[in-house]
């Protein structure tokens, strides 16, 4: 079954022709649009490595059929920085050593951007950990991740424009 | 994944018209797409109902009754202030389920229709009467000990994994469906079936029927001041329940005027404990009463497969949920929704 969808991908409108209804957003990004920043971990919605924003909300791209997304706005890790200026969440992960091997990091960062936009984590480490529980880190960098999300949330709270996605 | 046709109807009537025996309705996809990947489900046609108009609203009527469209996302329902103030234990149950990403995608209708997480249901090579009638049940004698303790049968020992359905059953929620023979209402408590000798019939929906909305009666809000959902799991967050309980009460003059209690992850449906509710009515709240009520709630329980521990755990969870409800609904959602740890002092340690 062939069909076409329109996406706004990291701010750019894209017309995408698909020949298979089974393609997930994750596989569309990685295998067909040459955007491998979004990672495939479990491919079953359990690890969070594939997290992206759809219409500003964090979701698991591995469980999202591309066919359902006609007209959607998708933001991936490739769409966060402004030129050489990192997004506050990206910078906070570096500042707080919020990673080791780095494989889960794009998903962690996109999830953190989504969580901060949801506005429910606040400054409380317990709420941040709960809000980030959909992202597994095999290296167990959780302490640094929690500190990074708190730093970014504080910074973006003070500078809500801040070019945040 | 098996190839499938994909359609996006623009009305509920059109969606129902496109349904056929090999079709599946798609909401947020968090359960269906996963099961299509494992091969447990192999629909030939996927009907994406997320574009149906008007089903993404939360409406509060003048009398206080609430109507929630089937396409409202779990996260949006949990965070709707008007809704949460009327049904705080429903919001707590929603926030205790899955992860932030999944709650953003998952729909109300999809949550109600989600399948068991019995690993033998999810594995297409395993024998499973629920997925493939007549093949047997590999869970019996298998390695899964989170099976049912109430209402199970030799055909199937699966549990319903929904957190949301537990407080909904306690609050007498009603499901609105549209189908080939028109529209009808079903009590949430009657939506899911016990396995009996036909575990493949997971719900009482007729073929092709589609959930379009859910209603909470106005009376539900009377429990808002004393209502908790408590969920016990293998880790603090992002895990299915081993056992859960939704407990709510109306207190008048130091006594329980009316109580509601339902248990989760103990049966193939959310388990309303009406005998326990009757024991609680008219009594002053207290630990001995709650222990007796919990005992009554589990009176018919039997281990399905080396899981006798769930019976004790369910008793304690029910009693503790009742105590938490009696203590009053917290002003603010706990940092760890529905966690037993959220009932203690602040646990922050970062």
PDB file of N, CA and C in Angstrom, chain A residues 7-41:
ATOM      1  N   UNK A   7       5.201  15.982   6.804  1.00  0.00           N
ATOM      2  CA  UNK A   7       5.683  16.230   8.162  1.00  0.00           C
ATOM      3  C   UNK A   7       6.418  17.553   8.192  1.00  0.00           C
ATOM      4  N   UNK A   8       6.354  18.244   9.317  1.00  0.00           N
ATOM      5  CA  UNK A   8       7.296  19.317   9.577  1.00  0.00           C
ATOM      6  C   UNK A   8       8.363  18.720  10.480  1.00  0.00           C
ATOM      7  N   UNK A   9       9.528  18.489   9.893  1.00  0.00           N
ATOM      8  CA  UNK A   9      10.583  17.777  10.615  1.00  0.00           C
ATOM      9  C   UNK A   9      11.691  18.764  10.984  1.00  0.00           C
ATOM     10  N   UNK A  10      11.837  18.990  12.281  1.00  0.00           N
ATOM     11  CA  UNK A  10      12.805  19.972  12.776  1.00  0.00           C
ATOM     12  C   UNK A  10      12.667  21.310  12.047  1.00  0.00           C
ATOM     13  N   UNK A  11      11.414  21.697  11.844  1.00  0.00           N
ATOM     14  CA  UNK A  11      11.124  23.010  11.284  1.00  0.00           C
ATOM     15  C   UNK A  11      11.014  23.061   9.781  1.00  0.00           C
ATOM     16  N   UNK A  12      11.328  21.957   9.106  1.00  0.00           N
ATOM     17  CA  UNK A  12      11.288  21.943   7.639  1.00  0.00           C
ATOM     18  C   UNK A  12      10.153  21.033   7.150  1.00  0.00           C
ATOM     19  N   UNK A  13       9.341  21.556   6.254  1.00  0.00           N
ATOM     20  CA  UNK A  13       8.243  20.755   5.709  1.00  0.00           C
ATOM     21  C   UNK A  13       8.815  19.671   4.803  1.00  0.00           C
ATOM     22  N   UNK A  14       8.328  18.437   4.985  1.00  0.00           N
ATOM     23  CA  UNK A  14       8.819  17.324   4.172  1.00  0.00           C
ATOM     24  C   UNK A  14       7.635  16.555   3.611  1.00  0.00           C
ATOM     25  N   UNK A  15       7.646  16.312   2.310  1.00  0.00           N
ATOM     26  CA  UNK A  15       6.676  15.406   1.685  1.00  0.00           C
ATOM     27  C   UNK A  15       7.341  14.043   1.618  1.00  0.00           C
ATOM     28  N   UNK A  16       6.721  13.044   2.194  1.00  0.00           N
ATOM     29  CA  UNK A  16       7.365  11.738   2.290  1.00  0.00           C
ATOM     30  C   UNK A  16       6.471  10.675   1.665  1.00  0.00           C
ATOM     31  N   UNK A  17       6.994   9.998   0.661  1.00  0.00           N
ATOM     32  CA  UNK A  17       6.256   8.898   0.035  1.00  0.00           C
ATOM     33  C   UNK A  17       6.651   7.603   0.723  1.00  0.00           C
ATOM     34  N   UNK A  18       5.648   6.803   1.060  1.00  0.00           N
ATOM     35  CA  UNK A  18       5.910   5.530   1.746  1.00  0.00           C
ATOM     36  C   UNK A  18       5.261   4.402   0.968  1.00  0.00           C
ATOM     37  N   UNK A  19       5.951   3.262   0.981  1.00  0.00           N
ATOM     38  CA  UNK A  19       5.435   2.105   0.251  1.00  0.00           C
ATOM     39  C   UNK A  19       4.990   0.996   1.196  1.00  0.00           C
ATOM     40  N   UNK A  20       5.011   1.273   2.502  1.00  0.00           N
ATOM     41  CA  UNK A  20       4.727   0.214   3.474  1.00  0.00           C
ATOM     42  C   UNK A  20       4.093   0.836   4.712  1.00  0.00           C
ATOM     43  N   UNK A  21       2.902   0.359   5.076  1.00  0.00           N
ATOM     44  CA  UNK A  21       2.199   0.928   6.233  1.00  0.00           C
ATOM     45  C   UNK A  21       2.857   0.551   7.553  1.00  0.00           C
ATOM     46  N   UNK A  22       3.782  -0.407   7.514  1.00  0.00           N
ATOM     47  CA  UNK A  22       4.365  -0.896   8.771  1.00  0.00           C
ATOM     48  C   UNK A  22       5.476   0.005   9.306  1.00  0.00           C
ATOM     49  N   UNK A  23       5.895   0.985   8.532  1.00  0.00           N
ATOM     50  CA  UNK A  23       7.049   1.796   8.930  1.00  0.00           C
ATOM     51  C   UNK A  23       6.708   2.640  10.169  1.00  0.00           C
ATOM     52  N   UNK A  24       7.540   2.494  11.201  1.00  0.00           N
ATOM     53  CA  UNK A  24       7.365   3.341  12.386  1.00  0.00           C
ATOM     54  C   UNK A  24       8.090   4.666  12.164  1.00  0.00           C
ATOM     55  N   UNK A  25       7.750   5.640  12.991  1.00  0.00           N
ATOM     56  CA  UNK A  25       8.453   6.924  12.917  1.00  0.00           C
ATOM     57  C   UNK A  25       9.943   6.713  13.145  1.00  0.00           C
ATOM     58  N   UNK A  26      10.295   5.811  14.058  1.00  0.00           N
ATOM     59  CA  UNK A  26      11.714   5.551  14.330  1.00  0.00           C
ATOM     60  C   UNK A  26      12.438   5.056  13.094  1.00  0.00           C
ATOM     61  N   UNK A  27      11.854   4.072  12.417  1.00  0.00           N
ATOM     62  CA  UNK A  27      12.505   3.532  11.216  1.00  0.00           C
ATOM     63  C   UNK A  27      12.478   4.529  10.064  1.00  0.00           C
ATOM     64  N   UNK A  28      11.416   5.334  10.012  1.00  0.00           N
ATOM     65  CA  UNK A  28      11.382   6.382   8.990  1.00  0.00           C
ATOM     66  C   UNK A  28      12.568   7.335   9.158  1.00  0.00           C
ATOM     67  N   UNK A  29      12.798   7.772  10.398  1.00  0.00           N
ATOM     68  CA  UNK A  29      13.885   8.717  10.661  1.00  0.00           C
ATOM     69  C   UNK A  29      15.240   8.082  10.353  1.00  0.00           C
ATOM     70  N   UNK A  30      15.453   6.888  10.877  1.00  0.00           N
ATOM     71  CA  UNK A  30      16.788   6.294  10.814  1.00  0.00           C
ATOM     72  C   UNK A  30      17.108   5.700   9.453  1.00  0.00           C
ATOM     73  N   UNK A  31      16.130   5.000   8.874  1.00  0.00           N
ATOM     74  CA  UNK A  31      16.422   4.205   7.683  1.00  0.00           C
ATOM     75  C   UNK A  31      16.081   4.919   6.382  1.00  0.00           C
ATOM     76  N   UNK A  32      15.180   5.900   6.426  1.00  0.00           N
ATOM     77  CA  UNK A  32      14.724   6.498   5.178  1.00  0.00           C
ATOM     78  C   UNK A  32      15.051   7.974   5.074  1.00  0.00           C
ATOM     79  N   UNK A  33      15.236   8.646   6.199  1.00  0.00           N
ATOM     80  CA  UNK A  33      15.519  10.082   6.158  1.00  0.00           C
ATOM     81  C   UNK A  33      16.942  10.399   6.600  1.00  0.00           C
ATOM     82  N   UNK A  34      17.722   9.372   6.809  1.00  0.00           N
ATOM     83  CA  UNK A  34      19.130   9.538   7.175  1.00  0.00           C
ATOM     84  C   UNK A  34      19.297  10.433   8.389  1.00  0.00           C
ATOM     85  N   UNK A  35      18.479  10.199   9.392  1.00  0.00           N
ATOM     86  CA  UNK A  35      18.595  10.928  10.654  1.00  0.00           C
ATOM     87  C   UNK A  35      18.757   9.917  11.791  1.00  0.00           C
ATOM     88  N   UNK A  36      19.971   9.410  11.974  1.00  0.00           N
ATOM     89  CA  UNK A  36      20.189   8.334  12.946  1.00  0.00           C
ATOM     90  C   UNK A  36      20.390   8.820  14.386  1.00  0.00           C
ATOM     91  N   UNK A  37      20.179  10.108  14.640  1.00  0.00           N
ATOM     92  CA  UNK A  37      20.338  10.598  16.008  1.00  0.00           C
ATOM     93  C   UNK A  37      19.373   9.937  16.969  1.00  0.00           C
ATOM     94  N   UNK A  38      18.165   9.672  16.515  1.00  0.00           N
ATOM     95  CA  UNK A  38      17.178   8.971  17.331  1.00  0.00           C
ATOM     96  C   UNK A  38      17.556   7.496  17.366  1.00  0.00           C
ATOM     97  N   UNK A  39      17.664   6.934  18.563  1.00  0.00           N
ATOM     98  CA  UNK A  39      18.231   5.585  18.705  1.00  0.00           C
ATOM     99  C   UNK A  39      17.165   4.501  18.851  1.00  0.00           C
ATOM    100  N   UNK A  40      17.506   3.320  18.358  1.00  0.00           N
ATOM    101  CA  UNK A  40      16.648   2.140  18.553  1.00  0.00           C
ATOM    102  C   UNK A  40      17.239   1.285  19.663  1.00  0.00           C
ATOM    103  N   UNK A  41      16.531   1.185  20.760  1.00  0.00           N
ATOM    104  CA  UNK A  41      16.973   0.333  21.854  1.00  0.00           C
ATOM    105  C   UNK A  41      16.170  -0.944  21.844  1.00  0.00           C
TER     106      UNK A  41
END
